[in-house]
Short mmCIF file of N, CA and C in Angstrom, two decimals:
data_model
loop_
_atom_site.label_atom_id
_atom_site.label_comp_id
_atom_site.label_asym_id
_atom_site.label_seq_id
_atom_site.Cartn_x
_atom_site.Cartn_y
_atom_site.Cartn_z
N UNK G 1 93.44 75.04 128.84
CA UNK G 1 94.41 75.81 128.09
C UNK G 1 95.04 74.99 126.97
N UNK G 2 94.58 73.70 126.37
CA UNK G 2 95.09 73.37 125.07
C UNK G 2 95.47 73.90 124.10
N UNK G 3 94.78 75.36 123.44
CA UNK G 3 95.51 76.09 122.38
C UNK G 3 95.99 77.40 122.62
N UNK G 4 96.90 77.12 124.03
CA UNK G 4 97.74 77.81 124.64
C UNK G 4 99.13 78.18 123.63
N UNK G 5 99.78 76.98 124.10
CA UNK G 5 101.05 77.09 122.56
C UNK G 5 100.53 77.41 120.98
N UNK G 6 99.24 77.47 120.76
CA UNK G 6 98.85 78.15 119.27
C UNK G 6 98.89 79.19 119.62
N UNK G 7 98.01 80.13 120.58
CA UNK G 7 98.21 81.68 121.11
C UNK G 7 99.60 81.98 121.33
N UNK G 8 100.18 81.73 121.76
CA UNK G 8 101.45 82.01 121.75
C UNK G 8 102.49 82.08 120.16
N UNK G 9 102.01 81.19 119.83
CA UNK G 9 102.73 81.31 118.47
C UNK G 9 102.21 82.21 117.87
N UNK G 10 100.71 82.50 117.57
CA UNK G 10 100.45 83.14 116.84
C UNK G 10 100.53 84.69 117.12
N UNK G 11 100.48 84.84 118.68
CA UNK G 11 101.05 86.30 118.48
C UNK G 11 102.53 86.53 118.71
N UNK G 12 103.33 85.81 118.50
CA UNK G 12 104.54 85.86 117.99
C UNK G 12 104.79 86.16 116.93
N UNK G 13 104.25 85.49 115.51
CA UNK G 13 104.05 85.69 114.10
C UNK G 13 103.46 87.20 114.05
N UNK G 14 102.50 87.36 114.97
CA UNK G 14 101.71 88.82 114.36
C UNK G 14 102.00 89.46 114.70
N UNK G 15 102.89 89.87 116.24
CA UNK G 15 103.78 90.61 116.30
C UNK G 15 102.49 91.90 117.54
N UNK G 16 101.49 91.47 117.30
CA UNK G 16 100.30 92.48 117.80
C UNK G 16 99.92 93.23 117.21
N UNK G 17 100.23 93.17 115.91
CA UNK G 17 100.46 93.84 114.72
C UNK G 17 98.72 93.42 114.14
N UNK G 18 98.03 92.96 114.18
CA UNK G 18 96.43 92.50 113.62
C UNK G 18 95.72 91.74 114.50
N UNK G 19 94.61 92.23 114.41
CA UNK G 19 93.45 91.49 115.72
C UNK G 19 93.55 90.38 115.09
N UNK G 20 93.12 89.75 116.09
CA UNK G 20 93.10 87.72 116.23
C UNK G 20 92.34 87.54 115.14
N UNK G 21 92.58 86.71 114.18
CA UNK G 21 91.67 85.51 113.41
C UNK G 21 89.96 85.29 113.77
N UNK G 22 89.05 85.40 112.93
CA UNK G 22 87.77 85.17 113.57
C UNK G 22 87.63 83.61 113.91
N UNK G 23 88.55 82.95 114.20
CA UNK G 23 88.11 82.11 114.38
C UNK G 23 88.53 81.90 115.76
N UNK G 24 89.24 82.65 116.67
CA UNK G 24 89.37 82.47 117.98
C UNK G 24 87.85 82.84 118.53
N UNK G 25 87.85 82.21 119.50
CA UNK G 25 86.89 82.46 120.61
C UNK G 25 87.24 84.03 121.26
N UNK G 26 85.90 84.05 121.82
CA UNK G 26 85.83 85.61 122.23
C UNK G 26 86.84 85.52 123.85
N UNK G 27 86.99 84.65 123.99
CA UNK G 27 87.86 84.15 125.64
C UNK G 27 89.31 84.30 124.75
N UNK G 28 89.39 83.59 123.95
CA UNK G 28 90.71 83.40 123.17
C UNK G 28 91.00 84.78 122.55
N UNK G 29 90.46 85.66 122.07
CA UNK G 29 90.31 86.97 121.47
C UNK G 29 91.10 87.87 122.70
N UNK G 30 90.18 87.59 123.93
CA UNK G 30 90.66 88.59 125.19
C UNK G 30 92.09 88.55 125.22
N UNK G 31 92.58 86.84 125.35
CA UNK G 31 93.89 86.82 125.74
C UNK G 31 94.59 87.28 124.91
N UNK G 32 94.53 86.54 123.89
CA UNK G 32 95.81 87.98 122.92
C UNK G 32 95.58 89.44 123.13
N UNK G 33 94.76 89.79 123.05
CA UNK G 33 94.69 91.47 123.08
C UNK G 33 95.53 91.60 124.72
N UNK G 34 94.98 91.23 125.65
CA UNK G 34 95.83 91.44 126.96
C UNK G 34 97.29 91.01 126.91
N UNK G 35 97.11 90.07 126.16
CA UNK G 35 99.25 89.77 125.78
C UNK G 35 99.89 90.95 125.26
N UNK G 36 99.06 91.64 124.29
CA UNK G 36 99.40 92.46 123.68
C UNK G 36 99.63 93.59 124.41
N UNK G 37 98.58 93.86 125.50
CA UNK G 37 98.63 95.53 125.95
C UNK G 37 99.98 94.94 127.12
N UNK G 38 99.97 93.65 127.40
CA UNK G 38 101.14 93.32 128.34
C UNK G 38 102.58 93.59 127.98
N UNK G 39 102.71 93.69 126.45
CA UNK G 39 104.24 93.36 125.87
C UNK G 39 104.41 94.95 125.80
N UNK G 40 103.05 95.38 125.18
CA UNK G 40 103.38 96.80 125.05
C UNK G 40 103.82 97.69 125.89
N UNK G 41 104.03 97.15 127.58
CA UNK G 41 104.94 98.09 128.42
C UNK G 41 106.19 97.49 128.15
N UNK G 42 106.75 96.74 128.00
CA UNK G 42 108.23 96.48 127.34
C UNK G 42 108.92 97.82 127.21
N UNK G 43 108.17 98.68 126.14
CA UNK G 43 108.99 99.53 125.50
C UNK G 43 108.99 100.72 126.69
N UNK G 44 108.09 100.45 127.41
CA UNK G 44 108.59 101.64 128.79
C UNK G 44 109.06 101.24 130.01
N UNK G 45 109.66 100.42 129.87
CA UNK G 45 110.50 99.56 130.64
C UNK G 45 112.01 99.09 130.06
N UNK G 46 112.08 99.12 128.67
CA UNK G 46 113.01 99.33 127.94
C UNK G 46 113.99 100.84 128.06
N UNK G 47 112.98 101.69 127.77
CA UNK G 47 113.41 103.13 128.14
C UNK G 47 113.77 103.56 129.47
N UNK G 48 113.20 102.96 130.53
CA UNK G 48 113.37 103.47 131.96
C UNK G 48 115.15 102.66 131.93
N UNK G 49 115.00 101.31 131.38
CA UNK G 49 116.40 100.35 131.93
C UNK G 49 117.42 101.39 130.77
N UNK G 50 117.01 101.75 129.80
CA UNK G 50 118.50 102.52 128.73
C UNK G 50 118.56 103.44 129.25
N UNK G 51 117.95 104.35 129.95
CA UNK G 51 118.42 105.67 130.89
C UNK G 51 119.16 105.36 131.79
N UNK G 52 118.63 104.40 132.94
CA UNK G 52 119.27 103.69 134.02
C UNK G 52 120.21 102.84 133.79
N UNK G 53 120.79 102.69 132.66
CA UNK G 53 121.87 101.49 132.74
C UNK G 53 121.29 100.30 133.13
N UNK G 54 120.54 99.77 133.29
CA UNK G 54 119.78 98.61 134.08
C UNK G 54 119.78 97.56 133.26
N UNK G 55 120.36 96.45 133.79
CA UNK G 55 120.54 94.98 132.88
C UNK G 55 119.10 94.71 132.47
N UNK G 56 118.61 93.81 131.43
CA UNK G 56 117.04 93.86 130.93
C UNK G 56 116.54 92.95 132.26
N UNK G 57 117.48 91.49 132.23
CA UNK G 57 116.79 90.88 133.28
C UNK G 57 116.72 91.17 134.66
N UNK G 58 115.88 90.85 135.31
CA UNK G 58 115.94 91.12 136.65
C UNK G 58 115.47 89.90 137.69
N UNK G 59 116.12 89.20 137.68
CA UNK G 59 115.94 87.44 138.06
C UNK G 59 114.84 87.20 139.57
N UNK G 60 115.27 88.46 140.40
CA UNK G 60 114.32 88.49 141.53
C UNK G 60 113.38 88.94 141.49
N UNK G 61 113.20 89.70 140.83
CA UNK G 61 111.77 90.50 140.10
C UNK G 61 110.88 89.62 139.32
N UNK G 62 111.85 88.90 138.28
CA UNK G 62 110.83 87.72 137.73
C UNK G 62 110.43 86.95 138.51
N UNK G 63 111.53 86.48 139.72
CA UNK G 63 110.87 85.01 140.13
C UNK G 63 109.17 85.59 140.88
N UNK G 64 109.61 86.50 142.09
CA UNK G 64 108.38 87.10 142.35
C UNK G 64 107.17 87.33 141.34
N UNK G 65 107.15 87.95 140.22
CA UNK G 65 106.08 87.55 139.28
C UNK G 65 105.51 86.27 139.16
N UNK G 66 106.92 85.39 139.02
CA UNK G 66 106.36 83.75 138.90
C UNK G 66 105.53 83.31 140.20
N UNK G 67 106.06 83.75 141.09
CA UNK G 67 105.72 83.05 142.65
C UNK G 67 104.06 83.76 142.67
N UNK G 68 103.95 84.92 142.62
CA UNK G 68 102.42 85.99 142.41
C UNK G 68 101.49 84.94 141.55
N UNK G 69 101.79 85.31 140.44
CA UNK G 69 100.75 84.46 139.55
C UNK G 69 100.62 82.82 139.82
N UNK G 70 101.83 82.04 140.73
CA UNK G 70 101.24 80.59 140.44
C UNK G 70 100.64 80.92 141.55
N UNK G 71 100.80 81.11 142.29
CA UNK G 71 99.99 81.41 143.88
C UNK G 71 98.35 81.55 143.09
N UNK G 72 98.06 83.08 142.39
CA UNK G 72 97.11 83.39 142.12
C UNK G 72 96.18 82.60 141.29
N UNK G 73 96.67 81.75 140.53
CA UNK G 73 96.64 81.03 139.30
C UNK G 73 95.81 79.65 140.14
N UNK G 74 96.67 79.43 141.28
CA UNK G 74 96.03 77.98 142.21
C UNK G 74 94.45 78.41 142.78
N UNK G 75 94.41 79.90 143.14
CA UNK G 75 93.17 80.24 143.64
C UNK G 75 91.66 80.46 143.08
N UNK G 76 92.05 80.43 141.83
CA UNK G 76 91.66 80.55 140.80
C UNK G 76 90.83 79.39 139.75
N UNK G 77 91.75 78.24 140.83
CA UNK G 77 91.62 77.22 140.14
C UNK G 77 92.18 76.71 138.99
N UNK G 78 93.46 77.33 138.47
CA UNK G 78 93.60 77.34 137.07
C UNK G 78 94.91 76.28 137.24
N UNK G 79 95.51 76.03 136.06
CA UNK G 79 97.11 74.93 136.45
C UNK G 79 97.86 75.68 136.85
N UNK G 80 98.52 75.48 138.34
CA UNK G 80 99.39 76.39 138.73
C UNK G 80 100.87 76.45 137.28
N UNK G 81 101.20 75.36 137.65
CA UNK G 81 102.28 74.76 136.46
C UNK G 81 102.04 75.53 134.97
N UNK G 82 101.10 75.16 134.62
CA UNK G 82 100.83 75.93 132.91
C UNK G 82 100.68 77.13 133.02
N UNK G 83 100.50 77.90 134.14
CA UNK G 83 99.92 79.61 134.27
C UNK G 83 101.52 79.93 134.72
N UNK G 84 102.13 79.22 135.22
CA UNK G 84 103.63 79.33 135.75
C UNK G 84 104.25 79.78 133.67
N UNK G 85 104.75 78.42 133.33
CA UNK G 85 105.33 78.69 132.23
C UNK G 85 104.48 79.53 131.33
N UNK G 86 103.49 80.17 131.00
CA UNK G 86 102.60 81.09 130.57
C UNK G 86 103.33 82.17 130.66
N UNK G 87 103.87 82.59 131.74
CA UNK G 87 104.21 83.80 132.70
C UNK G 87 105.31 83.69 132.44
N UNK G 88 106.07 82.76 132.13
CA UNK G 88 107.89 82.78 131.63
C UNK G 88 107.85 83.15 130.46
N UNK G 89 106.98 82.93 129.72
CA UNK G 89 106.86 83.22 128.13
C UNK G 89 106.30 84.43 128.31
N UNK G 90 105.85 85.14 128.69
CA UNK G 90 105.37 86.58 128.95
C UNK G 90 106.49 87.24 129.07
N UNK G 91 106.73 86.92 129.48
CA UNK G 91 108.58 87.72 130.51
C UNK G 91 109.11 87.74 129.79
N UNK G 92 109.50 86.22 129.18
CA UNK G 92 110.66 85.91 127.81
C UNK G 92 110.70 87.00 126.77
N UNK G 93 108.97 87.36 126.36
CA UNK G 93 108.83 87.90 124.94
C UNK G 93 108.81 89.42 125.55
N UNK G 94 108.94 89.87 126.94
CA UNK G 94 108.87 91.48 127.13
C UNK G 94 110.65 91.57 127.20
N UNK G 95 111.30 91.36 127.98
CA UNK G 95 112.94 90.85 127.81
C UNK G 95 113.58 91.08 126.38
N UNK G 96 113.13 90.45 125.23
CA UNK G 96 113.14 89.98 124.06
C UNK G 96 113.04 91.67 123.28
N UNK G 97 111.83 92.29 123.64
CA UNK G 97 111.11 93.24 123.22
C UNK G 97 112.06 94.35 123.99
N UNK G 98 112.44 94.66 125.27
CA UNK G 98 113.17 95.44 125.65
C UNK G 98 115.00 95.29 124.72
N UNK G 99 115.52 94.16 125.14
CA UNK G 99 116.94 93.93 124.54
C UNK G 99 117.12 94.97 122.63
N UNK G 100 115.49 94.43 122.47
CA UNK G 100 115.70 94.57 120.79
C UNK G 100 115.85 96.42 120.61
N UNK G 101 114.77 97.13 121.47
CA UNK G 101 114.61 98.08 121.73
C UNK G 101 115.81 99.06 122.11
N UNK G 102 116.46 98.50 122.79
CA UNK G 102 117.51 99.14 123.29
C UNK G 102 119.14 99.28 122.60
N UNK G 103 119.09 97.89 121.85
CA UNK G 103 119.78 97.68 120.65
C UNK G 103 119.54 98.89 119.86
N UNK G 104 118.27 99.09 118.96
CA UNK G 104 118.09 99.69 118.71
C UNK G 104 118.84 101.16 118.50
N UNK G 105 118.20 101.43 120.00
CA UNK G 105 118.27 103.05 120.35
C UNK G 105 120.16 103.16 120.76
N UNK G 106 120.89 101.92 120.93
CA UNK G 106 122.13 102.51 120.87
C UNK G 106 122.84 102.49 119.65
N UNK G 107 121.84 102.04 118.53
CA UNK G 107 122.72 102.29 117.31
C UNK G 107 122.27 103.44 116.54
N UNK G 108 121.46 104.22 117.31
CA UNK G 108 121.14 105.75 116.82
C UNK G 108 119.82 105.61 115.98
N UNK G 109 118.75 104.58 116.61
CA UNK G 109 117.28 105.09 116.36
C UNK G 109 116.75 106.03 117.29
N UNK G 110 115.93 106.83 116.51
CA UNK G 110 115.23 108.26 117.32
C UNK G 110 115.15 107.10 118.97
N UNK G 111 114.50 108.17 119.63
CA UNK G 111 115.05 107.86 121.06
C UNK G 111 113.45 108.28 121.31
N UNK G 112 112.95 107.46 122.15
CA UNK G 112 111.23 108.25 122.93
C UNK G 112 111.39 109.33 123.46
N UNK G 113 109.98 110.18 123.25
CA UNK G 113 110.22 111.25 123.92
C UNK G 113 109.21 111.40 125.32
N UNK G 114 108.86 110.25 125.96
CA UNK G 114 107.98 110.33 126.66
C UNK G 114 109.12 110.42 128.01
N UNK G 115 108.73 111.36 129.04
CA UNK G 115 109.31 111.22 130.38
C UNK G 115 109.22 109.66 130.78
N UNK G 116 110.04 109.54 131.31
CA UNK G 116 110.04 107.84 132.15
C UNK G 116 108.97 107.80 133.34
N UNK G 117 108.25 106.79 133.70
CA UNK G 117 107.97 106.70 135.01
C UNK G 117 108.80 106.35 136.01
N UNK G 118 108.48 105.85 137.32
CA UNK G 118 108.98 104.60 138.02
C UNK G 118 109.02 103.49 137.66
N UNK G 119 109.62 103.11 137.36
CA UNK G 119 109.55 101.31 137.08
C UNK G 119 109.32 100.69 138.39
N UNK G 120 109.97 101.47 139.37
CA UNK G 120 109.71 100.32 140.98
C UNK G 120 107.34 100.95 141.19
N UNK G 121 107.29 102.06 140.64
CA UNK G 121 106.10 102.30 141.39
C UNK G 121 104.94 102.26 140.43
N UNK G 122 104.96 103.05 139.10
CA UNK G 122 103.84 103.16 138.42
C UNK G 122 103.74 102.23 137.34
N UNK G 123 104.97 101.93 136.99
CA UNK G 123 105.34 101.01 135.77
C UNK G 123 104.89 99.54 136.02
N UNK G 124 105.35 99.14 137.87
CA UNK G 124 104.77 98.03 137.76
C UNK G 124 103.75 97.44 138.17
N UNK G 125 102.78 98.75 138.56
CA UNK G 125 101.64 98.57 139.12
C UNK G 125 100.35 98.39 137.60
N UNK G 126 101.03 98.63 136.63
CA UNK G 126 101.07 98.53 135.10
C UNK G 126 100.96 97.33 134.69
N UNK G 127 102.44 96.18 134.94
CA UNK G 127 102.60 95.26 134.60
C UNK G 127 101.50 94.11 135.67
N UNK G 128 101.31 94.42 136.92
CA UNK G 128 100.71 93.63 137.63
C UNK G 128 99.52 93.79 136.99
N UNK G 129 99.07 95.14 136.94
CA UNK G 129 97.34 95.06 136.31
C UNK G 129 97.19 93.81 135.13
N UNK G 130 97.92 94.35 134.25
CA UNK G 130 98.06 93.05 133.02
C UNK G 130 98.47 91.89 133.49
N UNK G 131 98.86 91.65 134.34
CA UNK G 131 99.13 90.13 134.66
C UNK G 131 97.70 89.57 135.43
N UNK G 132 97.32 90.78 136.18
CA UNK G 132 95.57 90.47 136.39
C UNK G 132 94.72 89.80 135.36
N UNK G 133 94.61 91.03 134.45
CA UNK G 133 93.65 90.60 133.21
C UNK G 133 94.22 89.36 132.51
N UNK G 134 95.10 89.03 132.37
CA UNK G 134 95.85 87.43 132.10
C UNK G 134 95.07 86.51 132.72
N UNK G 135 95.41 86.46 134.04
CA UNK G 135 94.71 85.86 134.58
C UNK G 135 93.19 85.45 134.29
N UNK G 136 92.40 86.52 134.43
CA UNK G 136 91.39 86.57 134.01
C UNK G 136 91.18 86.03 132.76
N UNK G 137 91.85 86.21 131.78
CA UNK G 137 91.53 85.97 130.49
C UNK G 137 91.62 84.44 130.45
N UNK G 138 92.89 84.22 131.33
CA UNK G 138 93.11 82.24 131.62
C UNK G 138 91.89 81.48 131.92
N UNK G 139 91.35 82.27 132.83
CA UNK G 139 90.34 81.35 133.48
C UNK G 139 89.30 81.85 132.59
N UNK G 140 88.96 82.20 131.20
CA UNK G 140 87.94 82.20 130.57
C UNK G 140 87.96 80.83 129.45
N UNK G 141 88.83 80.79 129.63
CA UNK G 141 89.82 79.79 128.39
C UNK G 141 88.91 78.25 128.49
#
């Protein structure tokens, strides 16, 4: 995972906003696109927490994510440690993406019109899938 912190930066800059550079690898290609479809539940998780009143963070919820993936990450063979902070920066930038969102919508941007799911049932059976393909995408790296 050496051009780990470049992936990261760079879809920070792009926002998910343009496919990867041809010069990533087709392993390197996967992972952004899966970062991407990962951040992109943010915004329905954003919406479920501004209906619900629900603080963005959820500290026991994250750690469990963290504890899931380094677990999974060791079996895998991959750095438990680097797939750990990987996964904080995932979190960081969906957090980030919800707060902004919700800002947003309480200063009177149109509002989604999609029904909410569960966040405890369908939403995060959502976020786990993508934390799968992460995975996956890690260990192509």
């Amino acid at each position: 995972m050496p051009r780990l912190p470049l992936l990261l930066c760079l879809l920070a800059l792009s926002a998910c906003a343009t496919p990867p550079p041809a010069t990533f690898t087709a392993a390197e290609s996967a992972l952004v696109s899966d970062m991407g479809r990962r951040l992109a539940l943010a915004r329905e998780v954003a919406w479920i927490k501004y209906l619900d009143g629900r603080p963005i963070r959820d500290p026991a919820r994250e750690a469990a994510v963290l504890d899931s993936v380094t677990h999974a990450a060791a079996a895998r063979g991959l750095d438990a440690i680097r797939t750990r902070e990987f996964f904080a920066a995932q979190i960081d930038a969906s957090c980030a993406e919800q707060a902004a969102l919700i800002r947003q919508w309480k200063r009177g941007a149109p509002l989604p019109t999609f029904a909410p799911r569960s966040l405890g049932g369908a939403v995060r059976q959502d976020i786990d899938a993508a934390n799968g393909a992460l995975l996956d995408s890690l260990g192509q790296l």
